[in-house]
mmCIF file of C-alpha atoms in Angstrom:
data_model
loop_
_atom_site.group_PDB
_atom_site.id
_atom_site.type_symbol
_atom_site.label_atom_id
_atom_site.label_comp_id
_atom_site.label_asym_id
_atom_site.label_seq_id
_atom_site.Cartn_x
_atom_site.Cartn_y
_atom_site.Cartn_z
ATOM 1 C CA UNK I 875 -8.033 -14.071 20.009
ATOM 2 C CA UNK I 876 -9.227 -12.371 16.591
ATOM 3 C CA UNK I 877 -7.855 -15.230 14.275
ATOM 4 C CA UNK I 878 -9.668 -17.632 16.334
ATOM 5 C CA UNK I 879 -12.565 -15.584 15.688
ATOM 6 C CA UNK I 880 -12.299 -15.121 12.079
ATOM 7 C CA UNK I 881 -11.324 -18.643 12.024
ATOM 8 C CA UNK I 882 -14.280 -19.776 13.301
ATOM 9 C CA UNK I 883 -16.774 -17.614 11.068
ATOM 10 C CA UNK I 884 -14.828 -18.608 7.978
ATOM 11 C CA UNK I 885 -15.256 -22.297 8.063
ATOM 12 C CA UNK I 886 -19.543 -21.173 8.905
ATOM 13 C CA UNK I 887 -19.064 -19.110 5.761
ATOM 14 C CA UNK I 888 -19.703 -20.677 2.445
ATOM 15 C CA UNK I 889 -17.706 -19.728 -0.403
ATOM 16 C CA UNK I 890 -19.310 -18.569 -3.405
ATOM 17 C CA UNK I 891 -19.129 -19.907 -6.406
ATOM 18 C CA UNK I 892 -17.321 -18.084 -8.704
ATOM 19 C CA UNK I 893 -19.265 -16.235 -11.545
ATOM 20 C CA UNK I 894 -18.714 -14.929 -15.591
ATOM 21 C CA UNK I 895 -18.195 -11.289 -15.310
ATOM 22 C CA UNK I 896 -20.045 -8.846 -18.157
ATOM 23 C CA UNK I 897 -18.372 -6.013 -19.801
ATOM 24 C CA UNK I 898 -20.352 -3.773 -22.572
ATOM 25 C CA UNK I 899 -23.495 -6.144 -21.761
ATOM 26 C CA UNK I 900 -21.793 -9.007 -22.921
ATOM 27 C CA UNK I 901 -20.832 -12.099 -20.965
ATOM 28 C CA UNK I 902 -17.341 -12.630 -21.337
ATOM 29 C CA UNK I 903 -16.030 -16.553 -21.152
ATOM 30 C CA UNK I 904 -13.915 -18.010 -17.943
ATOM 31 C CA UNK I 905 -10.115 -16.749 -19.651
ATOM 32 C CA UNK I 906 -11.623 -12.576 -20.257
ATOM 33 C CA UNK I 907 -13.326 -12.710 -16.668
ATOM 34 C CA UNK I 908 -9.737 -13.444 -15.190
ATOM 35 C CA UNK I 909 -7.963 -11.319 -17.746
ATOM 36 C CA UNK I 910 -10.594 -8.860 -17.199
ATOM 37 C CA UNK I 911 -10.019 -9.272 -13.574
ATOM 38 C CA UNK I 912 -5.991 -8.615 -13.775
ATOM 39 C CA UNK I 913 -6.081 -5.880 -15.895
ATOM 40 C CA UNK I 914 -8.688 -3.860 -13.765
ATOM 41 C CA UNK I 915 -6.835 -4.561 -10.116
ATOM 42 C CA UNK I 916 -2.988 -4.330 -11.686
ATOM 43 C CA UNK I 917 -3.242 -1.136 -14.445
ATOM 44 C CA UNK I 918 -0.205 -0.748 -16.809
ATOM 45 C CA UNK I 919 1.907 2.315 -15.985
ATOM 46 C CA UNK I 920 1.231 4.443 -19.206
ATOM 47 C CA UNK I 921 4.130 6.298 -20.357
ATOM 48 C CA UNK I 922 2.572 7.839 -22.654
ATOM 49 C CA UNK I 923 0.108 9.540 -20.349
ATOM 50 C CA UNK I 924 2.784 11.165 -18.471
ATOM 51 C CA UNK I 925 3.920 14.817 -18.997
ATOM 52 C CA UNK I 926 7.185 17.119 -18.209
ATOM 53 C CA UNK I 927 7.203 16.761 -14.249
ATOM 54 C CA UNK I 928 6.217 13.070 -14.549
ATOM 55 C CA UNK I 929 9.435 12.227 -17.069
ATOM 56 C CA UNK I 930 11.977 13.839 -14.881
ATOM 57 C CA UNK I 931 11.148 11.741 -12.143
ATOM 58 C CA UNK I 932 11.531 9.054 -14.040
ATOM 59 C CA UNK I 933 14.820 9.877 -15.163
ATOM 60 C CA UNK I 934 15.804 10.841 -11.480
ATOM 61 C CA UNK I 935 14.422 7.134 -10.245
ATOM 62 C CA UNK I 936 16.776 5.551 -12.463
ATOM 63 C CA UNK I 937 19.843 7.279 -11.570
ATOM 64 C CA UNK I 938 19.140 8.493 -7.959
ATOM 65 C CA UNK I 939 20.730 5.441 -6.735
ATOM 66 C CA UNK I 940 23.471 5.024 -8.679
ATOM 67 C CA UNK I 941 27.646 4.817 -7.914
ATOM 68 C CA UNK I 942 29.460 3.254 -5.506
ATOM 69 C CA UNK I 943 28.329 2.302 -2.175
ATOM 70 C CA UNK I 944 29.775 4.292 1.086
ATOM 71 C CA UNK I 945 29.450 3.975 4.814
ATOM 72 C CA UNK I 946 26.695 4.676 5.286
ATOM 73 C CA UNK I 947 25.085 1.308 3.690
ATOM 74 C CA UNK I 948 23.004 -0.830 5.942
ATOM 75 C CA UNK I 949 24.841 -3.774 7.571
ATOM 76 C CA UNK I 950 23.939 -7.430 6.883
ATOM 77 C CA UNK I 951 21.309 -9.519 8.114
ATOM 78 C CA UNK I 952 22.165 -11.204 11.216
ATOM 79 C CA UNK I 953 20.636 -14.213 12.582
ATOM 80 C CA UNK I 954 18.069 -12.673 14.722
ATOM 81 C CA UNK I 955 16.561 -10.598 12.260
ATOM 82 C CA UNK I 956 16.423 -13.914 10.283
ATOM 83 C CA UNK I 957 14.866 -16.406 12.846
ATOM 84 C CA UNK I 958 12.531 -13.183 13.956
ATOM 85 C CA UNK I 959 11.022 -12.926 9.964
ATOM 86 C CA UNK I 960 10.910 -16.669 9.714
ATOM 87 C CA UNK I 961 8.877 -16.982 12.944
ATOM 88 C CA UNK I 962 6.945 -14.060 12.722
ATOM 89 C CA UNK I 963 4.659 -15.705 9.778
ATOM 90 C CA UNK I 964 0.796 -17.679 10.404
ATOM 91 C CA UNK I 965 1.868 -21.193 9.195
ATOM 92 C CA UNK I 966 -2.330 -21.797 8.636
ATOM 93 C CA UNK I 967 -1.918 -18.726 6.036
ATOM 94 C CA UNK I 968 -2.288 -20.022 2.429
ATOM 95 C CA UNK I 969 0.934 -20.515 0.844
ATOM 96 C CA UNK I 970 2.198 -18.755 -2.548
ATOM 97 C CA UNK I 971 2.689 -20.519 -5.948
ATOM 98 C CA UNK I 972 5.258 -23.020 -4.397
ATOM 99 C CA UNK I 973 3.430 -24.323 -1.818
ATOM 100 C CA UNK I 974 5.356 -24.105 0.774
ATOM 101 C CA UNK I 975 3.693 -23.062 4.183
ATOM 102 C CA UNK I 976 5.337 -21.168 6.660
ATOM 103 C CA UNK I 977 5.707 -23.891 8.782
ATOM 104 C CA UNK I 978 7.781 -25.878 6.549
ATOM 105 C CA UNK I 979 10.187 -22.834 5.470
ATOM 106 C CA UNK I 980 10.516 -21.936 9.534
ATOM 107 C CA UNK I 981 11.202 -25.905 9.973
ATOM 108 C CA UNK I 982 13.791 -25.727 6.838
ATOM 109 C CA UNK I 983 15.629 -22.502 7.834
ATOM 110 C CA UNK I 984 16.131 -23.831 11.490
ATOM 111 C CA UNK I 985 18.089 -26.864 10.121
ATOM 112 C CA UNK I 986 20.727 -24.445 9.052
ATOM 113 C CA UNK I 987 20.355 -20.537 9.638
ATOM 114 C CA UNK I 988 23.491 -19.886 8.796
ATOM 115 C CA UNK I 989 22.523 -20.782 4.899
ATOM 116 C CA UNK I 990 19.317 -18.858 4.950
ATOM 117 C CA UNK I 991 20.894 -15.979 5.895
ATOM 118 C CA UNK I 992 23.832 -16.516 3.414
ATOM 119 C CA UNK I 993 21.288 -16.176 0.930
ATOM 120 C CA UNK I 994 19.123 -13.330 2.412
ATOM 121 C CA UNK I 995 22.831 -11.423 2.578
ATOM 122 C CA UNK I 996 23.803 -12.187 -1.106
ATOM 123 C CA UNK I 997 20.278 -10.756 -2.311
ATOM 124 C CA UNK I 998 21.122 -7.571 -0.234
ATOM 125 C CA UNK I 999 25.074 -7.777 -1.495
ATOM 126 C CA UNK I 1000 23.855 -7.999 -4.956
ATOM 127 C CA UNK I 1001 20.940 -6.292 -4.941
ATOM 128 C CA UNK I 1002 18.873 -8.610 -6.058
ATOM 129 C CA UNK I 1003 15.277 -10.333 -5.289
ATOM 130 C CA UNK I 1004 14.876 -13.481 -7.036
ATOM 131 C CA UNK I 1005 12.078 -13.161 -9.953
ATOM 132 C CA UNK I 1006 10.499 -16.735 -8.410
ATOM 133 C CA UNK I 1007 9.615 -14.563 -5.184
ATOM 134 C CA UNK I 1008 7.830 -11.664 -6.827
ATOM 135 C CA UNK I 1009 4.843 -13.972 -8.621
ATOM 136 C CA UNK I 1010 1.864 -13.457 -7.023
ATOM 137 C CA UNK I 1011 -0.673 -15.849 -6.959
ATOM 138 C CA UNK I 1012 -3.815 -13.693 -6.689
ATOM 139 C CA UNK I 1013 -7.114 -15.212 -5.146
ATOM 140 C CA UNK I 1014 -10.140 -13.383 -5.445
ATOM 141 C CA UNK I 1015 -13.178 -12.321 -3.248
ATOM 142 C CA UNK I 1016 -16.132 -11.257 -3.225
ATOM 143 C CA UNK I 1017 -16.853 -7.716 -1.582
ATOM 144 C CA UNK I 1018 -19.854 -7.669 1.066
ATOM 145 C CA UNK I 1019 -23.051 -6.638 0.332
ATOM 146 C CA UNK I 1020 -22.264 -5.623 -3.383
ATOM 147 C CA UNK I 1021 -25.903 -6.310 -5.448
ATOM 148 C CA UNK I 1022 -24.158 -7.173 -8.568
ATOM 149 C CA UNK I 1023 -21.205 -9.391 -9.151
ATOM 150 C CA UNK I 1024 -20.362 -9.203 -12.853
ATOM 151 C CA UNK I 1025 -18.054 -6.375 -12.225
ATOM 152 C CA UNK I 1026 -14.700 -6.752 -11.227
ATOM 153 C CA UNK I 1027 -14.898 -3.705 -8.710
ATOM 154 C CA UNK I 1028 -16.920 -6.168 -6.972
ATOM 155 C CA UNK I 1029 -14.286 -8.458 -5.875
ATOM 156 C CA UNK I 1030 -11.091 -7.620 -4.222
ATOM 157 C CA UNK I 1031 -7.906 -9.340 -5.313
ATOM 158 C CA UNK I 1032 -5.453 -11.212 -2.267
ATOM 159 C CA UNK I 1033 -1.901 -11.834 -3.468
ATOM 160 C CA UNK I 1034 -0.200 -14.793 -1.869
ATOM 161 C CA UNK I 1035 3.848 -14.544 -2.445
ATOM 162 C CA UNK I 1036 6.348 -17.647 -1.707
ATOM 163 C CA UNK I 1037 6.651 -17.519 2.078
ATOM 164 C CA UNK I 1038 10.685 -17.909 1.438
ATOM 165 C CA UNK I 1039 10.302 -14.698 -0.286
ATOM 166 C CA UNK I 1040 8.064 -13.145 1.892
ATOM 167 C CA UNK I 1041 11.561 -13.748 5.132
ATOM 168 C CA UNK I 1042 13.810 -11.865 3.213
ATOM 169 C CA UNK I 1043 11.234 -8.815 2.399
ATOM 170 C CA UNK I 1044 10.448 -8.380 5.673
ATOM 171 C CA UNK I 1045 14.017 -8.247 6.893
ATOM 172 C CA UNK I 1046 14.404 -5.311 4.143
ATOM 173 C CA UNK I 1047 10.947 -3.128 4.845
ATOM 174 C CA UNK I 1048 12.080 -3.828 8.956
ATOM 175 C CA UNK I 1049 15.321 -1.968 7.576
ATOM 176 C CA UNK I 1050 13.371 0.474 5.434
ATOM 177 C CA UNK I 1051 11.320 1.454 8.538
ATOM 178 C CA UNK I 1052 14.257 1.726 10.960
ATOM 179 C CA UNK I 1053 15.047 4.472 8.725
ATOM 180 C CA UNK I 1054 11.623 6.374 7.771
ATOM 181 C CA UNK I 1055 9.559 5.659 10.360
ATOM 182 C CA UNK I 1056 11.053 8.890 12.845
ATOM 183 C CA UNK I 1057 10.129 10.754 9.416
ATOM 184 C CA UNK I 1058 6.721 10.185 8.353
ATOM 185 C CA UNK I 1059 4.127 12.317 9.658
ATOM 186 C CA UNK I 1060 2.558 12.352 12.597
ATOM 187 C CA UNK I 1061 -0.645 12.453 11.045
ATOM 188 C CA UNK I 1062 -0.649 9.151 9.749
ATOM 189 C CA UNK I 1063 -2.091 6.351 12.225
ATOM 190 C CA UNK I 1064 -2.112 3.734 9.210
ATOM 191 C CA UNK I 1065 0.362 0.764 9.361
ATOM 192 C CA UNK I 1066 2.999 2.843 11.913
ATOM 193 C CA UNK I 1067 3.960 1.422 15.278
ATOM 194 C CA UNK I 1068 1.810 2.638 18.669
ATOM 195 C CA UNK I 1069 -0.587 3.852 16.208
ATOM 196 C CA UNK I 1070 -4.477 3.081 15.330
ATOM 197 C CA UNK I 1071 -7.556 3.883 14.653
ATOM 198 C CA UNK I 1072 -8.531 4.179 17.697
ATOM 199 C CA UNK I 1073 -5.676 7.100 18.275
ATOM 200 C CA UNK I 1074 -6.692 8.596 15.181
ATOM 201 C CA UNK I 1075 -10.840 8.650 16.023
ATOM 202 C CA UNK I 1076 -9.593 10.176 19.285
ATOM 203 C CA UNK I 1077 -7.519 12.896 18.146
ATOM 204 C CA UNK I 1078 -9.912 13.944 16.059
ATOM 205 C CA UNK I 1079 -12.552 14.160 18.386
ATOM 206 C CA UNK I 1080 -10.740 15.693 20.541
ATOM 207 C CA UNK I 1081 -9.673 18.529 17.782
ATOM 208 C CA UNK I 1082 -13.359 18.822 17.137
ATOM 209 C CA UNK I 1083 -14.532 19.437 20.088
ATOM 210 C CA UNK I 1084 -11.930 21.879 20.863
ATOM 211 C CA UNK I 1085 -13.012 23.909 17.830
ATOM 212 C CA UNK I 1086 -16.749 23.942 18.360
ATOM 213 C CA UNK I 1087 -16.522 24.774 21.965
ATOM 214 C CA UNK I 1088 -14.522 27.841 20.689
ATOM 215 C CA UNK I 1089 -17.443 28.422 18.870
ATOM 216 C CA UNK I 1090 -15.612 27.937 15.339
ATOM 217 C CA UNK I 1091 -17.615 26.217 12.642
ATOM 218 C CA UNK I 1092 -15.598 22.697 11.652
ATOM 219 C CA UNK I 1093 -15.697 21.078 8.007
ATOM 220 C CA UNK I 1094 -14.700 17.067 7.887
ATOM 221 C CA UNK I 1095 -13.827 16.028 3.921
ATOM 222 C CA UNK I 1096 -12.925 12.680 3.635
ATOM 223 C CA UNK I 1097 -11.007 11.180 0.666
ATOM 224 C CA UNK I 1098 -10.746 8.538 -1.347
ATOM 225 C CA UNK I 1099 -7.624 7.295 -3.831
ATOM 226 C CA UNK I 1100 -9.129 4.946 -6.603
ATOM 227 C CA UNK I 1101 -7.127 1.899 -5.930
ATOM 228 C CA UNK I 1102 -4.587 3.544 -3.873
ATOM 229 C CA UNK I 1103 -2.149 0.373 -3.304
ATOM 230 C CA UNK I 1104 -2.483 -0.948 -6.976
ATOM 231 C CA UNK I 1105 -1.970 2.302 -8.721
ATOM 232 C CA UNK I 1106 1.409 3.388 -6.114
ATOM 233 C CA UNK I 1107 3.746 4.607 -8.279
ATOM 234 C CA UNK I 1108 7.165 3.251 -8.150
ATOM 235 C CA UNK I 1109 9.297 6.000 -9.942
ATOM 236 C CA UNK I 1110 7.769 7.960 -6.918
ATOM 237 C CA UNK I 1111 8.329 5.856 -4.264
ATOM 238 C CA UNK I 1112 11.968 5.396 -5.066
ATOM 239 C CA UNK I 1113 12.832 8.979 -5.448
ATOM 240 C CA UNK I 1114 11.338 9.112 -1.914
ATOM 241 C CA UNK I 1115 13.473 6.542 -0.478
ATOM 242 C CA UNK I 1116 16.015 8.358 -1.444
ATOM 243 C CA UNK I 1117 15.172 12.067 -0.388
ATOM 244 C CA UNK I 1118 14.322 10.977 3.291
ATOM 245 C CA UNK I 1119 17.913 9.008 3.472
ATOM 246 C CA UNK I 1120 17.252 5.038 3.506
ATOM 247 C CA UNK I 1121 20.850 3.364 2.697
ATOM 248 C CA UNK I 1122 21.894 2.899 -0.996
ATOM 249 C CA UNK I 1123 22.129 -0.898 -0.894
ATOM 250 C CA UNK I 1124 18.560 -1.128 0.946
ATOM 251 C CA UNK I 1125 17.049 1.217 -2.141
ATOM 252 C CA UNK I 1126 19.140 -0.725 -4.089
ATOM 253 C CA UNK I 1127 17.867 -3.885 -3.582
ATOM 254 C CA UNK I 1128 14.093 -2.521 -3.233
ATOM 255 C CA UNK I 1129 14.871 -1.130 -6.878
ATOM 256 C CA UNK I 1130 15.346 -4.842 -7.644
ATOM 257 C CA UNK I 1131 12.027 -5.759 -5.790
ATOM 258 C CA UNK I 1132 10.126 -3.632 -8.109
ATOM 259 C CA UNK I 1133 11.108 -5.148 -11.217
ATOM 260 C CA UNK I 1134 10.059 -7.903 -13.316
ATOM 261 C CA UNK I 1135 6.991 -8.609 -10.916
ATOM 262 C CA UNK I 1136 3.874 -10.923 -12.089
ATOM 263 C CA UNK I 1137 0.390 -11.748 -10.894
ATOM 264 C CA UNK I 1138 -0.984 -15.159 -11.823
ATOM 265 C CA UNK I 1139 -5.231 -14.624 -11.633
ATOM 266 C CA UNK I 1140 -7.214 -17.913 -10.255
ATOM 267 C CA UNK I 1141 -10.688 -17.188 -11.414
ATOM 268 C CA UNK I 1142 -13.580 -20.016 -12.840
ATOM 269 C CA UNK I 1143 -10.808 -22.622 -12.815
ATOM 270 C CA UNK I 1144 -8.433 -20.333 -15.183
ATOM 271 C CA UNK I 1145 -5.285 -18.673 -14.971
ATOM 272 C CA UNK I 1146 -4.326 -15.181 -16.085
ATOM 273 C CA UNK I 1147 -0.434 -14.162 -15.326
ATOM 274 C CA UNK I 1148 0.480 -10.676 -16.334
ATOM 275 C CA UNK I 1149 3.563 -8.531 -15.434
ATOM 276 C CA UNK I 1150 2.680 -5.446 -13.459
ATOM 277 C CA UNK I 1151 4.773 -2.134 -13.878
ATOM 278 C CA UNK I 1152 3.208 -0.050 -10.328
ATOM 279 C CA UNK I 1153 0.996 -0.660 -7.256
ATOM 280 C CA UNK I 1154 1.485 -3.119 -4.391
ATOM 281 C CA UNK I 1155 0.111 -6.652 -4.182
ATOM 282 C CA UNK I 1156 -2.404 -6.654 -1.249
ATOM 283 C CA UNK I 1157 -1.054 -9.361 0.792
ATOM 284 C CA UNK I 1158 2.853 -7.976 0.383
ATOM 285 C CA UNK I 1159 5.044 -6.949 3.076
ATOM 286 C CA UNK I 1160 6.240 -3.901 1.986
ATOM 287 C CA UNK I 1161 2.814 -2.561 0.566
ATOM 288 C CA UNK I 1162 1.998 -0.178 3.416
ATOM 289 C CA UNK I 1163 5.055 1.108 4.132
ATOM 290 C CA UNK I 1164 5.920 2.627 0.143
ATOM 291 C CA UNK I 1165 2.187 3.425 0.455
ATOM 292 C CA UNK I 1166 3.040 5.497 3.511
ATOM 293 C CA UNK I 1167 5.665 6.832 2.173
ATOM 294 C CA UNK I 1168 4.104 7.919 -0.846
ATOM 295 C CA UNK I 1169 1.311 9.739 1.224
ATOM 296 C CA UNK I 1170 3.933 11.417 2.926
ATOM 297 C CA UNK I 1171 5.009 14.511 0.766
ATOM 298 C CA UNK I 1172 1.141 15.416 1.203
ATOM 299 C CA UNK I 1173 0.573 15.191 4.459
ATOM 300 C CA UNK I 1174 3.724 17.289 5.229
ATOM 301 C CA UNK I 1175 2.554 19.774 2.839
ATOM 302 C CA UNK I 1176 -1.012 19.411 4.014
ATOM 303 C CA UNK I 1177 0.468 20.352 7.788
ATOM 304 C CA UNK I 1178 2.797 22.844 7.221
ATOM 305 C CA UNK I 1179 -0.108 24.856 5.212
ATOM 306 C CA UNK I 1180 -1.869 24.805 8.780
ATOM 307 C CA UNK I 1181 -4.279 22.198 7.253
ATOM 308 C CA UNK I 1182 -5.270 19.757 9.620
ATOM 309 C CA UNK I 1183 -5.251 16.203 8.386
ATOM 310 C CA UNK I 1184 -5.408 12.623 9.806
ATOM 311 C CA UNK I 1185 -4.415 9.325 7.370
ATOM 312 C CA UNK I 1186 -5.067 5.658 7.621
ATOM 313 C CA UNK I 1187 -3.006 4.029 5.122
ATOM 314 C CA UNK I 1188 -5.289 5.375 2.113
ATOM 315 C CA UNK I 1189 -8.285 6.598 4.012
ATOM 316 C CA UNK I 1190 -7.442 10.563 4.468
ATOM 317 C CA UNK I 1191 -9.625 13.524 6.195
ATOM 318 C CA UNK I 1192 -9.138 17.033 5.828
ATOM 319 C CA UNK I 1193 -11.063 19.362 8.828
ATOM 320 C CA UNK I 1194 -10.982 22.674 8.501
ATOM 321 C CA UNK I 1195 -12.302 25.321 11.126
ATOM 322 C CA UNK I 1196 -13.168 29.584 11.218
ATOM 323 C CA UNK I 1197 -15.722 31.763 12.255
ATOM 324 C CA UNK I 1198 -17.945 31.729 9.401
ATOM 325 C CA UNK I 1199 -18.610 29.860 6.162
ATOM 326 C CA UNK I 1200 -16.637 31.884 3.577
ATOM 327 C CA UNK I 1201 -13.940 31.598 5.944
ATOM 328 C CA UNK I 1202 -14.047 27.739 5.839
ATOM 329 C CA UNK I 1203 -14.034 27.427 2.382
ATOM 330 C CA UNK I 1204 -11.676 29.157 1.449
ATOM 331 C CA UNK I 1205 -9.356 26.800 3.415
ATOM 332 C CA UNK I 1206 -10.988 23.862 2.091
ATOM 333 C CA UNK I 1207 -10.447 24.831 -1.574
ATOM 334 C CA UNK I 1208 -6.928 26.120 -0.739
ATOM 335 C CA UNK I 1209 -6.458 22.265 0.912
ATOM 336 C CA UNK I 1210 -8.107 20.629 -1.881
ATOM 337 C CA UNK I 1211 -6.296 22.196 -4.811
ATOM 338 C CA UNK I 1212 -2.756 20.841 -3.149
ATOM 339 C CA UNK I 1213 -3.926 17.580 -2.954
ATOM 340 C CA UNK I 1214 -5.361 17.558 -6.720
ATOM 341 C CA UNK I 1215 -2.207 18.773 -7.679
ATOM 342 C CA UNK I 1216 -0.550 15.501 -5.124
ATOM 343 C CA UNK I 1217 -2.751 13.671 -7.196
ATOM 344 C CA UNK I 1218 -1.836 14.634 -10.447
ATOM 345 C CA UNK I 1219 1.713 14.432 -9.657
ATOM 346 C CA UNK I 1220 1.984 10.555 -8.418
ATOM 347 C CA UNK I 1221 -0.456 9.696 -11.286
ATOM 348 C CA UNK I 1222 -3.351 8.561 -8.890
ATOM 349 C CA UNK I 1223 -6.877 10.249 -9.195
ATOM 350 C CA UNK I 1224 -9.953 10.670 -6.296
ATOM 351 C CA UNK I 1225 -12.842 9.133 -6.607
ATOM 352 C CA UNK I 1226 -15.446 12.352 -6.437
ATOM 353 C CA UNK I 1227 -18.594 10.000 -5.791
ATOM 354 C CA UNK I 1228 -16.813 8.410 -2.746
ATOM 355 C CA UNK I 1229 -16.005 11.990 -1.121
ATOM 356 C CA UNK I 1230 -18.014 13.251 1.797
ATOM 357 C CA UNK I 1231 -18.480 16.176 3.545
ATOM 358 C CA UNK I 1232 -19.352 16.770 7.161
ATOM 359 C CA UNK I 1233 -20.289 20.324 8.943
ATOM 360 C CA UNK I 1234 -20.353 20.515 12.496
ATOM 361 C CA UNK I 1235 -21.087 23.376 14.941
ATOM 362 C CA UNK I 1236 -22.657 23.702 17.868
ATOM 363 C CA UNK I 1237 -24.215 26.707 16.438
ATOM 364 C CA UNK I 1238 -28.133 27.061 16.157
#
């Protein structure tokens, strides 16, 4: 019912037209805007910023999934999980740099399965994720309500990948979650199956009001990760893989995935392509899931420190409870101080203007 919607107030929306952005109070022409654009929503992952702890994982991503292959390796694609990715796609979705709709790759691959899923096997067999499937075409839009649209925070970037591309990387995150899925924490709502905002906003509540009408005095933080899914770091979110036991050839060929990846900007009738080296395209199949289980290691952390914590996808709150102020705070800077150092650790930083805090008591 909701596409129909959004359907429907889409074609009453007019598009703006697009605008030169201004850096330094200068107007920059049509090819900085959308260089400009690409290099603020797809960052470089600086080596050189990185210290002891940040090297060694490096080092560990690039061996960790090493040597031979042994039983327990995923199986291969089968047919169903092939027609179910093919099918499961909005054939009125733009299409990627090809131009092929979902409609036409669900009409191709239903000529002859079996050679799709040849093909989807010999990526997983090989470990490998053709380089044509992981350019981006990145469209940009305009962010509601913003007063001034010369800055690229204003605008947030939509990749749109080869649909062809898009079947075979669903087939490997629906393998990745098989796996993870029983392992991520509870306390994330975000992108997880039976889950929603709706549970979360309820369990909170519900947690709330259990505290206050113990008479306990309740402090809500909320979060936020500066460009959470763009700045996901891969060396992390391999290691991870690894350490909660997805199959060699799946990490394998998500190793693949990450590599040699591009973004082609569209902005005021110019292109900008540039490799990217972390994060995960908005519009991807596989971006919530790494960014879930990047989140992970802190929300286990978070939990078994007695912390309570609720996550959706990026979006995290921290509520703390005691009898008395000093009390509270001390848990909340206990709390905080483990997720700086989360922070610091996967190379992502918290935006301090963008973090709220909430007291509630029932006390006078």
């Amino acid at each position: 019912m909701w596409d129909g919607v959004y359907r429907v107030i889409s074609r009453t929306t007019q598009r703006k037209e697009d605008i030169p952005l201004v850096r330094d109070g200068k107007t920059l022409g049509n090819t900085e805007s959308a260089r400009a654009l690409a290099e603020t929503f797809y960052p470089d992952d600086n080596t050189q910023d990185d210290d002891a702890e940040h090297r060694l994982k490096r080092k560990i991503a690039e061996v960790v999934n090493e040597g031979s292959l042994d039983d327990s390796s995923d199986p291969p694609f089968t047919i169903e999980e092939l027609m179910w990715a093919a099918s499961s796609f909005n054939p009125k979705k733009a299409p990627g740099n090809d131009g092929l709709t979902a409609d036409i790759c669900m009409a191709a691959i239903t000529l002859d399965p079996p050679l799709f899923l040849a093909l989807a096997n010999k990526c997983l067999h090989l470990s490998y994720f053709p380089s044509k499937w992981k350019e981006a075409a990145v469209v940009v839009l305009r962010k509601s309500e913003k007063e001034d649209y010369t800055h690229p925070k204003s605008y947030r970037p939509i990749g749109l990948l080869p649909v062809l591309g898009k079947v075979v990387e669903k087939m490997m995150v629906r393998r990745i979650k098989w796996h993870i899925v029983p392992k991520i924490s509870k306390s994330q709502y975000g992108f997880m199956p039976q889950r929603s905002t709706e549970d979360s906003l309820y369990d909170m509540i519900q947690y709330i009001k259990a505290r206050t009408n113990d008479k306990k005095l309740v402090l809500l933080v909320s979060l936020d990760i500066e460009g959470a899914f763009d700045n996901a770091w891969w060396p992390a979110i391999r290691c991870s893989l690894a350490e909660i036991g997805c199959p060699k050839n799946i990490r394998r060929l998500t190793d693949n995935y990450f590599e040699d990846r591009s973004v082609c900007i569209k902005y005021l009738g110019t292109e900008w392509v540039k490799k990217t080296t972390k994060g995960c395209v908005q519009g991807s199949i596989g971006g919530p899931i790494f960014w879930n289980l990047l989140l992970n290691p802190l929300l286990q952390e978070l939990n078994n420190g007695g912390d309570r914590c609720h996550a959706f996808a990026d979006d995290v709150v921290l509520i703390f409870s005691g009898d008395n102020a000093l009390e509270v705070q001390e848990q909340a800077n206990a709390a905080l101080e483990r997720v700086r150092k989360w922070g610091v650790k996967n190379k992502l930083k918290f935006a301090p203007h963008k973090t709220k805090a909430m007291i509630i008591t029932n006390k006078i």
